[in-house]
Structures are given as C-alpha cells and as structure tokens.
mmCIF file of C-alpha atoms and ligand atoms in Angstrom:
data_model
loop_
_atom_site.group_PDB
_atom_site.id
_atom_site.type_symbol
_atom_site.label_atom_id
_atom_site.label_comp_id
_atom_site.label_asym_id
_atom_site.label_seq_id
_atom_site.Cartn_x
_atom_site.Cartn_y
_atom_site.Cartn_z
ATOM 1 C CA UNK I 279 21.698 -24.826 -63.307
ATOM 2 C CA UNK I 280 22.894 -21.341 -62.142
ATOM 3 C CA UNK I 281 18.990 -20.313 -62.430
ATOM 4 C CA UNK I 282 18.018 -23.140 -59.796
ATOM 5 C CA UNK I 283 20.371 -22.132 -57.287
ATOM 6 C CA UNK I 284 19.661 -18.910 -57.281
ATOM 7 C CA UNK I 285 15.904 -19.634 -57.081
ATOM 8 C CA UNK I 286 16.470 -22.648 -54.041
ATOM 9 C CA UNK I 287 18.556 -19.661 -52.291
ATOM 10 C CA UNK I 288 15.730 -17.390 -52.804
ATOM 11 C CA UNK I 289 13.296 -19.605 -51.896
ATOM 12 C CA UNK I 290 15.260 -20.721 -48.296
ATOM 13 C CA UNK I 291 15.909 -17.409 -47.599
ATOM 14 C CA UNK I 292 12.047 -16.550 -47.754
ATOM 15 C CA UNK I 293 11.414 -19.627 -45.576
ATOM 16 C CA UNK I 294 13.890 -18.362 -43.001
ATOM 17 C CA UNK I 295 12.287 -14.371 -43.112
ATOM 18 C CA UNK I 296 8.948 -15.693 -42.579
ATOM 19 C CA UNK I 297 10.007 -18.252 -40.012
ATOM 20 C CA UNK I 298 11.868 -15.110 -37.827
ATOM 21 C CA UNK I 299 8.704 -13.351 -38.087
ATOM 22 C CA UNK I 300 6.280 -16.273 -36.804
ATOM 23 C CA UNK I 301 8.728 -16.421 -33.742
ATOM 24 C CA UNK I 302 8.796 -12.270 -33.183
ATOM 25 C CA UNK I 303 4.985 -12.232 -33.781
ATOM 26 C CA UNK I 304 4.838 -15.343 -31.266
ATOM 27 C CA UNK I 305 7.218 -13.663 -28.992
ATOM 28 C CA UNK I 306 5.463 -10.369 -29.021
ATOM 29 C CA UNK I 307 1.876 -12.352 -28.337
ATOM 30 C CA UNK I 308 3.430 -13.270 -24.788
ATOM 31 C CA UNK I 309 3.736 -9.898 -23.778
ATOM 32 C CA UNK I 310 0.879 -9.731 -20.943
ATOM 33 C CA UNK I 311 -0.479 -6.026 -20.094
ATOM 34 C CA UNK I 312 -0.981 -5.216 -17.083
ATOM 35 C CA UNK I 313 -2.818 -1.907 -15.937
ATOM 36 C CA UNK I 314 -2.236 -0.795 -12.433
ATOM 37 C CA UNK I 315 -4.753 2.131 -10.853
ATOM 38 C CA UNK I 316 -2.622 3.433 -8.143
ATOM 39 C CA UNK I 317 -3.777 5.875 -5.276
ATOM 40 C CA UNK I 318 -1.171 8.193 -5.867
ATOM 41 C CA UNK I 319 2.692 8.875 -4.224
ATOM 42 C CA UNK I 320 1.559 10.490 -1.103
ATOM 43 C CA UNK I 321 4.370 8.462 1.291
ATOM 44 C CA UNK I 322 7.222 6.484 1.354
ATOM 45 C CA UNK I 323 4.724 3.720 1.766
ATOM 46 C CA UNK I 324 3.094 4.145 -1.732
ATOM 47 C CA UNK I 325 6.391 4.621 -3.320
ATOM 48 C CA UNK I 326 7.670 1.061 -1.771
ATOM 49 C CA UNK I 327 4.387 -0.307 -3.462
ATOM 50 C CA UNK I 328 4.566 0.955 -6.916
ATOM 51 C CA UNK I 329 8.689 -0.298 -6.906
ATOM 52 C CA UNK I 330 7.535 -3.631 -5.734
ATOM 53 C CA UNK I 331 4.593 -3.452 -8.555
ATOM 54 C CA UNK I 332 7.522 -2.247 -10.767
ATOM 55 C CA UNK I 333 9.908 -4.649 -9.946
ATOM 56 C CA UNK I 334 7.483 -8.115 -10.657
ATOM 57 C CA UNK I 335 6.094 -6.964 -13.733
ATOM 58 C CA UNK I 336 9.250 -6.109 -15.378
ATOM 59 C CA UNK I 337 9.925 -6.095 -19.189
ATOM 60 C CA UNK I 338 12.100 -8.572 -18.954
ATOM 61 C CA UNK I 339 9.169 -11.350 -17.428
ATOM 62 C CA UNK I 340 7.295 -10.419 -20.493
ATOM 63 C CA UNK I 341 5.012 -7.806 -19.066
ATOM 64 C CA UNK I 342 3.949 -4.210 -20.058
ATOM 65 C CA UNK I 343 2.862 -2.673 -16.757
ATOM 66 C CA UNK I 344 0.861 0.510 -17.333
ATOM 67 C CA UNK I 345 0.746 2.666 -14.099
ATOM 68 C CA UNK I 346 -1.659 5.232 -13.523
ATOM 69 C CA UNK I 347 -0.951 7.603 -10.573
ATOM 70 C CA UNK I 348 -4.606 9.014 -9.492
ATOM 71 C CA UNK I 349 -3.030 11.726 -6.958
ATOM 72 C CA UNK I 350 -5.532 10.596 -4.147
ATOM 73 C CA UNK I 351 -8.842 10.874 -6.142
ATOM 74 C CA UNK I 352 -11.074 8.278 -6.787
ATOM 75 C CA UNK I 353 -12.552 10.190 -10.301
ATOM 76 C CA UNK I 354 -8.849 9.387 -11.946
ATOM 77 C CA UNK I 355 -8.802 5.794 -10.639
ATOM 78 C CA UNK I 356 -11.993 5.100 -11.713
ATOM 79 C CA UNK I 357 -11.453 6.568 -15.211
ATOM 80 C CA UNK I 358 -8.292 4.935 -15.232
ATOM 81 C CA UNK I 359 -9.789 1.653 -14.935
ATOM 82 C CA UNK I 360 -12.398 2.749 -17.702
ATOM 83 C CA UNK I 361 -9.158 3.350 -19.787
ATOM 84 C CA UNK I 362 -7.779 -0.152 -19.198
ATOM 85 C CA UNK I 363 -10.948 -1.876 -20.423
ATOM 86 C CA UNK I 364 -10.459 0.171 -23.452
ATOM 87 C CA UNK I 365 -7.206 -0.788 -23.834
ATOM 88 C CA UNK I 366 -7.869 -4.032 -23.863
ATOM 89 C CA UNK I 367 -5.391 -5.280 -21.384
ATOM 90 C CA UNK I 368 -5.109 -8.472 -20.064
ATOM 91 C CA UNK I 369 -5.170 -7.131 -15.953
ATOM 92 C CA UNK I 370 -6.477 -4.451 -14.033
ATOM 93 C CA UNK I 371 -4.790 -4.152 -10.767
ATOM 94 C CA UNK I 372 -6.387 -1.772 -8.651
ATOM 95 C CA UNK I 373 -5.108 -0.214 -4.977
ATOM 96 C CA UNK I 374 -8.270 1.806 -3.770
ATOM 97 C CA UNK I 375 -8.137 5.236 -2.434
ATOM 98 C CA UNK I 376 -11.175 4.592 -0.328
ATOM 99 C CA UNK I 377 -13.611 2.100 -0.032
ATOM 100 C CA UNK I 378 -16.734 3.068 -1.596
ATOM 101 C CA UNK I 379 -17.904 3.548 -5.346
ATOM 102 C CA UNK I 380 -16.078 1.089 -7.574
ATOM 103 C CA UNK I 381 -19.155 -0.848 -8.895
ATOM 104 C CA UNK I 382 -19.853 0.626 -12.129
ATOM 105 C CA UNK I 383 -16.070 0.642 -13.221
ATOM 106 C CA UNK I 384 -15.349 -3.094 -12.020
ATOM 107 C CA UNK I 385 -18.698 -3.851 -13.609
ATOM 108 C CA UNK I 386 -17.330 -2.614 -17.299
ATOM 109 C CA UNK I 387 -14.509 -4.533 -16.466
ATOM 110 C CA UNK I 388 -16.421 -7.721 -15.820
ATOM 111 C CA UNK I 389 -18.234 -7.686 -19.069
ATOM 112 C CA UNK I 390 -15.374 -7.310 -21.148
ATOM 113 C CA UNK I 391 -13.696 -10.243 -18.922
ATOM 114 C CA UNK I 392 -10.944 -8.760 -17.505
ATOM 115 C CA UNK I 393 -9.870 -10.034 -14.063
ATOM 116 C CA UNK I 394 -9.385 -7.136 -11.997
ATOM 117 C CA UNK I 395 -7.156 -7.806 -8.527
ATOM 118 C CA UNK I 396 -7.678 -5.320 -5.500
ATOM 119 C CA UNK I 397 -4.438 -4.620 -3.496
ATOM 120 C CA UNK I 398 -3.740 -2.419 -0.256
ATOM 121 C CA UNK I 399 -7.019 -1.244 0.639
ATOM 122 C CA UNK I 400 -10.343 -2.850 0.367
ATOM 123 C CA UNK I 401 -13.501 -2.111 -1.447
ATOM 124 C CA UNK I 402 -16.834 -2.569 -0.561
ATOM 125 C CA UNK I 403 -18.360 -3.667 -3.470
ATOM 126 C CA UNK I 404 -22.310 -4.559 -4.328
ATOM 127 C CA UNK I 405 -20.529 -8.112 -5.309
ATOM 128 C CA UNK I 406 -17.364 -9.834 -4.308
ATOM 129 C CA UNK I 407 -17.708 -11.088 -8.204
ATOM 130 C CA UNK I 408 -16.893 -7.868 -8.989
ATOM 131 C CA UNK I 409 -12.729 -8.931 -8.607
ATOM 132 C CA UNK I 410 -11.036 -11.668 -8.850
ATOM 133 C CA UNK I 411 -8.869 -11.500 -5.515
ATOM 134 C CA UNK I 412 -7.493 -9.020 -2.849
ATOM 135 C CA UNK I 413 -3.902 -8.913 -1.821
ATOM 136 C CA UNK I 414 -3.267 -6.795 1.253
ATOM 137 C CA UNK I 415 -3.100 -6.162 5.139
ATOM 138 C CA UNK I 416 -5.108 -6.344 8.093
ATOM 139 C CA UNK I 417 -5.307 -2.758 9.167
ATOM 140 C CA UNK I 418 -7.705 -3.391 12.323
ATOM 141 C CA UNK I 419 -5.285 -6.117 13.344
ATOM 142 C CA UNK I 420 -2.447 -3.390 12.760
ATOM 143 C CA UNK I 421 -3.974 -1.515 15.287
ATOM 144 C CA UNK I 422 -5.006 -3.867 17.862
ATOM 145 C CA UNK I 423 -1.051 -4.330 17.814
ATOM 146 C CA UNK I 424 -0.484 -1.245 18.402
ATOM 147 C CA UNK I 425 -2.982 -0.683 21.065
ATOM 148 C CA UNK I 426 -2.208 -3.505 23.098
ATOM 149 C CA UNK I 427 1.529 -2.427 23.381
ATOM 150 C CA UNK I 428 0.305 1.158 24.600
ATOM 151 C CA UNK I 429 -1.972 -0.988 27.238
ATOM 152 C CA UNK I 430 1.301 -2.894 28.524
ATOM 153 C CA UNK I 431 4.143 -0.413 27.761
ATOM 154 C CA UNK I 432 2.298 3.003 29.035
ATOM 155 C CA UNK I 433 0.554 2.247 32.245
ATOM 156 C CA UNK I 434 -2.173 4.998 33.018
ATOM 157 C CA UNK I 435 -2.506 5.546 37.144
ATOM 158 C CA UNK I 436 -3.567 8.796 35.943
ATOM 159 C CA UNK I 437 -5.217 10.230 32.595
ATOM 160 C CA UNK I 438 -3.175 9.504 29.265
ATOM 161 C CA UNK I 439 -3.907 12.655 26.970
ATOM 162 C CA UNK I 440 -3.997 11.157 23.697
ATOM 163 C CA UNK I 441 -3.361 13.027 20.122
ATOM 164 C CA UNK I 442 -5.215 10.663 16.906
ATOM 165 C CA UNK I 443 -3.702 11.484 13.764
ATOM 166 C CA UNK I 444 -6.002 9.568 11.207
ATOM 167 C CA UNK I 445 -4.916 8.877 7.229
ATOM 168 C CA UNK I 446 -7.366 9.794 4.331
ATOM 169 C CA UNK I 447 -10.805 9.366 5.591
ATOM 170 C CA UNK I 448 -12.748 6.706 4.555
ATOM 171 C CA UNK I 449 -9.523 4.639 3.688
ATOM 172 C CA UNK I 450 -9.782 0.986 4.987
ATOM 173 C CA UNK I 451 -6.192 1.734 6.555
ATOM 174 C CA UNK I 452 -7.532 4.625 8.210
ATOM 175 C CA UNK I 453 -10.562 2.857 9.143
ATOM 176 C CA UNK I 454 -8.448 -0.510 10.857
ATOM 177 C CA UNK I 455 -6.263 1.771 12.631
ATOM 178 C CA UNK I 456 -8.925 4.360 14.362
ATOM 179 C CA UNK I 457 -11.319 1.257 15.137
ATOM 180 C CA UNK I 458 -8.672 -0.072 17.322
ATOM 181 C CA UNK I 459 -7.546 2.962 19.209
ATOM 182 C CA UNK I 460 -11.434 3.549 19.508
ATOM 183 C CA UNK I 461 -12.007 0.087 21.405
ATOM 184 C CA UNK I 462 -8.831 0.455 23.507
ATOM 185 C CA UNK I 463 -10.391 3.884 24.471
ATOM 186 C CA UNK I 464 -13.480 1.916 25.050
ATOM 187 C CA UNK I 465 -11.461 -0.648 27.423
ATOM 188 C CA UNK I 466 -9.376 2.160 29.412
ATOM 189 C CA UNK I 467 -11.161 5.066 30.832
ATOM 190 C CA UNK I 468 -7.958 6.586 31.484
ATOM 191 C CA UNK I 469 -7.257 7.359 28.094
ATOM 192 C CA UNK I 470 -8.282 10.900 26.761
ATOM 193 C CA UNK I 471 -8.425 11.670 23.033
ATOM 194 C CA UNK I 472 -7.636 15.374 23.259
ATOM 195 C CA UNK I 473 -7.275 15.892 19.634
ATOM 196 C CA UNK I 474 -8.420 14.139 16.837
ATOM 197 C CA UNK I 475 -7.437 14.947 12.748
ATOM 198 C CA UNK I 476 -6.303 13.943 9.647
ATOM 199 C CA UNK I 477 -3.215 14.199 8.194
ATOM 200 C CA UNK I 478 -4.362 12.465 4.805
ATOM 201 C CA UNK I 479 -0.954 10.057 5.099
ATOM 202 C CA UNK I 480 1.304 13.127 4.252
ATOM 203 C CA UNK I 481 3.967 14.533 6.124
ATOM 204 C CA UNK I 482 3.065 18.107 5.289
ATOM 205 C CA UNK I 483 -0.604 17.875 6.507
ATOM 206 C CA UNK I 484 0.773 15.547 8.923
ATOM 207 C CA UNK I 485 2.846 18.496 10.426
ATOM 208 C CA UNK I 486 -0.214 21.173 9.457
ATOM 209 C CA UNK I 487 -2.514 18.771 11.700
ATOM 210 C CA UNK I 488 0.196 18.735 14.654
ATOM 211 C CA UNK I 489 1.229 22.596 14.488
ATOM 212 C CA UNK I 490 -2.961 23.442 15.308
ATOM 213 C CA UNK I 491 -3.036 20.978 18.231
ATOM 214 C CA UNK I 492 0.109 21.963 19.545
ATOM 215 C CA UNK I 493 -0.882 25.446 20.012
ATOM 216 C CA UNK I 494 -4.108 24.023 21.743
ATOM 217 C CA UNK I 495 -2.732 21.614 24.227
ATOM 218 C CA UNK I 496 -0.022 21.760 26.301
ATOM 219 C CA UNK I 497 -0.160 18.195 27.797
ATOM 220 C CA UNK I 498 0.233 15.240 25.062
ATOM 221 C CA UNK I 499 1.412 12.220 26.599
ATOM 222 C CA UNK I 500 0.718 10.380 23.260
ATOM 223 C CA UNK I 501 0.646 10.518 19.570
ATOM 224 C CA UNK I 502 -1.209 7.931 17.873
ATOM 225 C CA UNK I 503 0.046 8.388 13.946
ATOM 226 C CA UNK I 504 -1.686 6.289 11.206
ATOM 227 C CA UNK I 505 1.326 6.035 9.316
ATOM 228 C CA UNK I 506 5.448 7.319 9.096
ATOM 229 C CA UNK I 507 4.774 9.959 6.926
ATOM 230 C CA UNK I 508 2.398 12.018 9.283
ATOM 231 C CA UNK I 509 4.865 11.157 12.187
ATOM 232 C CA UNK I 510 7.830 12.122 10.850
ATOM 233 C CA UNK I 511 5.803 15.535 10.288
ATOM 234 C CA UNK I 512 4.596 15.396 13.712
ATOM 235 C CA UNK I 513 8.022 15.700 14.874
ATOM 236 C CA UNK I 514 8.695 18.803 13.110
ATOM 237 C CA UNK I 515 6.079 20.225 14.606
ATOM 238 C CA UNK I 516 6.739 19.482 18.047
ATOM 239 C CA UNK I 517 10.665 20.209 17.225
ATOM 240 C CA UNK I 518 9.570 23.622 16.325
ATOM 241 C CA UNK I 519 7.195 23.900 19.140
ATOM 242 C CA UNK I 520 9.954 22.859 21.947
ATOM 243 C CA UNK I 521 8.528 19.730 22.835
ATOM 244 C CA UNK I 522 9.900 16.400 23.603
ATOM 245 C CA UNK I 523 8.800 12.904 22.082
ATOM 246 C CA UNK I 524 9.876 9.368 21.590
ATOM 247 C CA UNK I 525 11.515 6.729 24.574
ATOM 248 C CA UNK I 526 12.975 9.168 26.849
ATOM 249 C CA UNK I 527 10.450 12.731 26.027
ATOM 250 C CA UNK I 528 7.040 13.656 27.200
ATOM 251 C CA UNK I 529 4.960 12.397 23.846
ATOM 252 C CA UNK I 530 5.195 8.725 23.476
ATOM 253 C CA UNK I 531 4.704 8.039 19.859
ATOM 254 C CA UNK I 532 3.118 4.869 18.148
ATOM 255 C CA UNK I 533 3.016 5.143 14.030
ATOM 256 C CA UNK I 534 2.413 2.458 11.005
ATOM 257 C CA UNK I 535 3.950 1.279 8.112
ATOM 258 C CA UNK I 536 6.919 0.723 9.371
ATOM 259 C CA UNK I 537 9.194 2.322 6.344
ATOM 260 C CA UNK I 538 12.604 2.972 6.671
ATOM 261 C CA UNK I 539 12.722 6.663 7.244
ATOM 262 C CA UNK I 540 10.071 5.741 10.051
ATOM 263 C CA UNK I 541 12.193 2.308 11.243
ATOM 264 C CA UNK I 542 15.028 5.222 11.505
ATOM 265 C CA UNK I 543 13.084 6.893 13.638
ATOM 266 C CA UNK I 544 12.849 4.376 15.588
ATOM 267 C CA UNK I 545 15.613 3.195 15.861
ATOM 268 C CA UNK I 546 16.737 6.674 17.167
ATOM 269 C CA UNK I 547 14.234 6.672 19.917
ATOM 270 C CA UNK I 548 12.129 9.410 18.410
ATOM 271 C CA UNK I 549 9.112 6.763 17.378
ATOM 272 C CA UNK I 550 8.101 3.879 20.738
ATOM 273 C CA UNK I 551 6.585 1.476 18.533
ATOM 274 C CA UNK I 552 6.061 0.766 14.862
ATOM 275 C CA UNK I 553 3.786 -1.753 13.258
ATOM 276 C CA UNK I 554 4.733 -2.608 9.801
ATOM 277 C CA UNK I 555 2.309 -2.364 6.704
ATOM 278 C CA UNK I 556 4.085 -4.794 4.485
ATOM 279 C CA UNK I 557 3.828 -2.688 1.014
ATOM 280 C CA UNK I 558 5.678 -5.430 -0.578
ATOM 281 C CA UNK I 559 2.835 -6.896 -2.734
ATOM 282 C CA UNK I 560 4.754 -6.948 -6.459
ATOM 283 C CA UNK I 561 5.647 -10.896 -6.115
ATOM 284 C CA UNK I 562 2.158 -12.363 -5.327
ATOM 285 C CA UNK I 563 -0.075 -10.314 -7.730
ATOM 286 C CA UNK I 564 2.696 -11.351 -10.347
ATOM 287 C CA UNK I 565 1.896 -14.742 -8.900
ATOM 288 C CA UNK I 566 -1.362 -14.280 -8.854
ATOM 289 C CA UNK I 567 -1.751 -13.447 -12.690
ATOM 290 C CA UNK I 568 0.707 -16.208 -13.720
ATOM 291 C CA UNK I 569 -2.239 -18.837 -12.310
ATOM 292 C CA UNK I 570 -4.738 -17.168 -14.117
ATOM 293 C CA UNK I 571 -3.411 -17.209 -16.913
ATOM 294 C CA UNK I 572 -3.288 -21.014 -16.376
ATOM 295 C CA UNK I 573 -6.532 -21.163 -14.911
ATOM 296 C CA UNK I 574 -6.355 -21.903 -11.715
ATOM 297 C CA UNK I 575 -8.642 -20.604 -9.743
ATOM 298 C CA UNK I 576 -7.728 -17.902 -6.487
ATOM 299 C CA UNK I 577 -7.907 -18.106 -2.823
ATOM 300 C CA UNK I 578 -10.533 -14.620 -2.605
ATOM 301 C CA UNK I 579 -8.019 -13.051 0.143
ATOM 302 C CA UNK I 580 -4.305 -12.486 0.751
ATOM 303 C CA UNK I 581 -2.548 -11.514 3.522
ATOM 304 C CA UNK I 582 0.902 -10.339 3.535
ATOM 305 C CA UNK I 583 3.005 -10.907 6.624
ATOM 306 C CA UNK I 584 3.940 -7.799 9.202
ATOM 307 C CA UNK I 585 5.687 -7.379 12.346
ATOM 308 C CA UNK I 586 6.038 -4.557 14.615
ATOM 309 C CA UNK I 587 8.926 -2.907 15.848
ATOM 310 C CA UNK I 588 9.845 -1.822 19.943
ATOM 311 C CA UNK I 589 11.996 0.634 19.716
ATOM 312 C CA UNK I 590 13.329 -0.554 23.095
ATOM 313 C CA UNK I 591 14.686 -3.578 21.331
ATOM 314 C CA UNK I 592 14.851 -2.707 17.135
ATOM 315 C CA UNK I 593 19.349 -3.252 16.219
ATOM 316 C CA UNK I 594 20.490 -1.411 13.049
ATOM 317 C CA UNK I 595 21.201 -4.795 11.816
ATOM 318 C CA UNK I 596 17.243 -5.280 11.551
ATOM 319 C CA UNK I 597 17.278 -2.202 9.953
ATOM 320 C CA UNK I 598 20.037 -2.919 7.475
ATOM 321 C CA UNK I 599 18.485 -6.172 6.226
ATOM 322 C CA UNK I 600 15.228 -4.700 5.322
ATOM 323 C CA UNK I 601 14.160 -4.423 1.778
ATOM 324 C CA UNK I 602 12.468 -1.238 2.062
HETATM 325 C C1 LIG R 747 -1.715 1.046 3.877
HETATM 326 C C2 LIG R 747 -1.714 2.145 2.865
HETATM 327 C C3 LIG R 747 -1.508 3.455 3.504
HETATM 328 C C4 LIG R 747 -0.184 3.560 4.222
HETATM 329 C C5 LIG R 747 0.129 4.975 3.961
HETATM 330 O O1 LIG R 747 -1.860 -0.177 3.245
HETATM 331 O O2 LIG R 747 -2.955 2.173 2.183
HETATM 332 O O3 LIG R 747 -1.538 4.434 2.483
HETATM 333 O O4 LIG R 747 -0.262 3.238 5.577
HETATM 334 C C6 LIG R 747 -0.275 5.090 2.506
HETATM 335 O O5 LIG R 747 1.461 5.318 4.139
HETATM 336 O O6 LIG R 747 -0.348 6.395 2.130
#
C-alpha cells in the first residue's frame, strides 16, 4: 500500500512538472521580437524617439525590442535589417536615415514575411508593398507653418537677409522643411537667402555651420534652423560672435522639433517660433503590431499630431506638462 502512494505521489508530481513547463514554454511563445533600425542619437529628438520606442515595447508587454543604432549611415541600417530577417523576428521597424535605397533589404524582408513598419522619415521605395505602414510627420506641412508665421510676424518693407540651416541631406525632414522656405522665398521677393548649409541635425555642426557664416555676413535678420539641436548651436555661435537673436535681438530665429531644451529656448525668448516634430511614435507602432498580429489589416499612413509654439505667447506651464 506504501508502494502505491509513493508511486500516485510520483506520478502527480510529474503531471504537475510537465504541466509548469507547458505554461513557461507557452508563456515564453508570447514573447514578440521586435527589431528596430534606428538612424542613430544625433539630437534630443532621436533620443525622445528611441525612449518612446523603449517605453511601448517593454518587457513587461511581452516584447523583446532589439535596437540597432546605425550612427547616421544607411550601410548599418540596411545590414541591420538584413540581421533581423536572420533573426527571425516577428517585426522590423525601421526610421530611415534618408530616403533612397531600401529596396533590396525590405525585399529580403518580404520574402521571409516579415512586416516591416517605416517611422519618422519616409522612403521612396520601387513598391509601397515593400512595408506594411508608415507612422510619422508631415515635414513640408512643418514648414509651411513655419513660413507662414515669418510672412505675418516679420514684415519685410525692406530685404530680410535670411540664414538656411538644413538637416542631413536627402532626409525627408530636411527635404519638407527647405521646400517650404524655398516657396515662401518664391512668394516674397524680399527675402534673401544669404547663406545656405547643413548642420546634419547636430548641435556641433550646427554651431560649425553658423561660426563660417558669421564671419561672412554681418547682417542676418533670420535664422531658419531645421531642428533644436542646430539652433541651440547656432546660438553659441552667435554668443561667441557678439550677436543678438531671439524676440527682442537682431536674428529672429524659427527652429523644429520642438524638444524641451529647444521649448526652453523659447520660452526664454532666444528661439521666435517652434514647430513641433511629435517624436512620440512608441504607442501606435505598438498598436500597430498588436492588429497585426490579429490580422487586421493597416491604414498605409499615420500622422502624429504637432503644434507650434510663439514664443510671444508659450507659459512654463505648457512647458511643464510636456512629455518630452
Ligand atoms: C524628424 C527627424 C529629425 C528631427 C531631428 O522627424 O527625422 O531627425 O527633426 C532628428 O532632430 O535628428
């Protein structure tokens, strides 16, 4: 009798180890990989978009989100998306650096059926089949906002020397942004571009770019930034050089993405206007991939809400309930 209770306690105990391992096996199937190609960590911008990236696909939602930072170059996104397919994993989230040259990497992708969203920038690929969806922002439309408060806020009775400081070349942001100050220019023949360079969305080149045109122009009435980073550099610049900027000096400046050393900035006069580029796109890719996993199909293109900020009117209280 001893015998069969020793056996029925073996045998329960078995049922219960192999029963615990079904559910860990189980448990460990729902773990969803996600690999992210990111451009890099080049401004406060990019670092608000790989938190918000960090932040949906968190352990603890039963993702592993592999991130790999390409430092600006296209060769390490593209062989990071090569990597991905190899891996096997169940996404590949890509932020371009620029727009061209992603066919042959989304088309490895494709075969071994991996849906691959595009966020931030925007590709120009041989087929929109080539990826699923695009999350991102409207970077002519960015523009246009900011050129339209530069036609109301800085009236030209006389010429309006103008200083373009464009992002990374061949980016769609940089792209959006110049096309619009290139049609305002087109709509006031007041306005001058004296200087025109890029600053490849850093605040050190952003500042290398300024220091060269400051030494060749001594009139600037304004400084048209593509983004915070290259402003705040800028500033250096023309604090070094002696000059003044923002609401009450001689360079009014306009900048994007809106970040909160730039919103600072703002806020303290030194920037005019800021239009936001809403880096914030974490929640809706996670949204995204939760419906595909369930099969439901995608709208193609996404969005994200922005506002711009006047720094005649921007409170601290704004600036305090921001999330980034
Ligand atoms: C815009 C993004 C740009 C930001 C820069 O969506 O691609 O790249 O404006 C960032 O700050 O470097």
């Amino acid at each position: 009798m001893k015998t069969l209770y020793i056996r029925m306690g073996t045998l329960l105990f078995c049922l219960a180890a192999y029963a615990l391992h079904e559910a860990r096996s189980a448990e460990a199937a729902e773990v969803t990989v996600v690999g992210f190609s990111q451009v890099g960590a080049e401004s406060d911008w990019r670092q608000a978009n790989t938190q918000s990236m960090r932040k949906a696909f968190s352990e603890a939602k039963g993702y592993k989100l592999i991130i790999k930072d390409a430092q600006q170059r296209q060769s390490r996104q593209l062989a990071a998306i090569h990597g991905f397919v190899d891996q096997k994993v169940g996404f590949i989230v890509v932020a371009p650096v620029t727009e061209d040259g992603w066919d042959e990497a989304l088309q490895k992708a494709k075969e071994a059926n991996i849906p691959v969203i595009i966020v931030d920038r925007k590709i120009k690929a041989r087929s929109e089949d080539l990826y699923t969806c695009w999350v991102g922002s409207d970077f002519r439309k960015e523009g246009d906002e900011a050129v339209a408060w530069m036609e109301k806020n800085l009236k030209a009775d006389k010429d309006l020397f103008i200083v373009h400081l464009q992002g990374s070349m061949g980016s769609s942001a940089q792209i959006g942004r110049t096309e619009a100050l290139l049609a305002g220019e087109g709509r006031n023949p007041a306005w001058r571009v004296v200087a025109r360079d890029s600053g490849a969305f850093t605040q050190a080149k952003g500042k290398e770019a300024m220091e060269r045109i400051l030494k060749q122009h001594t009139r600037i009435d304004v400084l048209y930034c593509e983004n915070d980073d290259m402003a705040l550099g800028a500033m250096e610049a023309m604090d070094e050089a002696g000059r003044s900027y923002g609401v009450k000096g001689d360079v009014a400046v306009i900048s994007f993405d809106a970040t909160r050393a730039g919103l600072t900035a703002t806020l303290q006069g030194k920037i005019n206007y800021n239009v936001e580029c809403n880096p914030l796109h974490g929640p809706r890719v996670e949204e995204i991939v939760r419906r595909l996993k369930k099969g439901e199909v995608q709208e193609k293109y996404f969005y994200v809400p922005e506002a711009a900020f006047d720094a005649a009117f921007f409170t601290q209280s704004e600036l305090d309930a921001r999330e980034y």
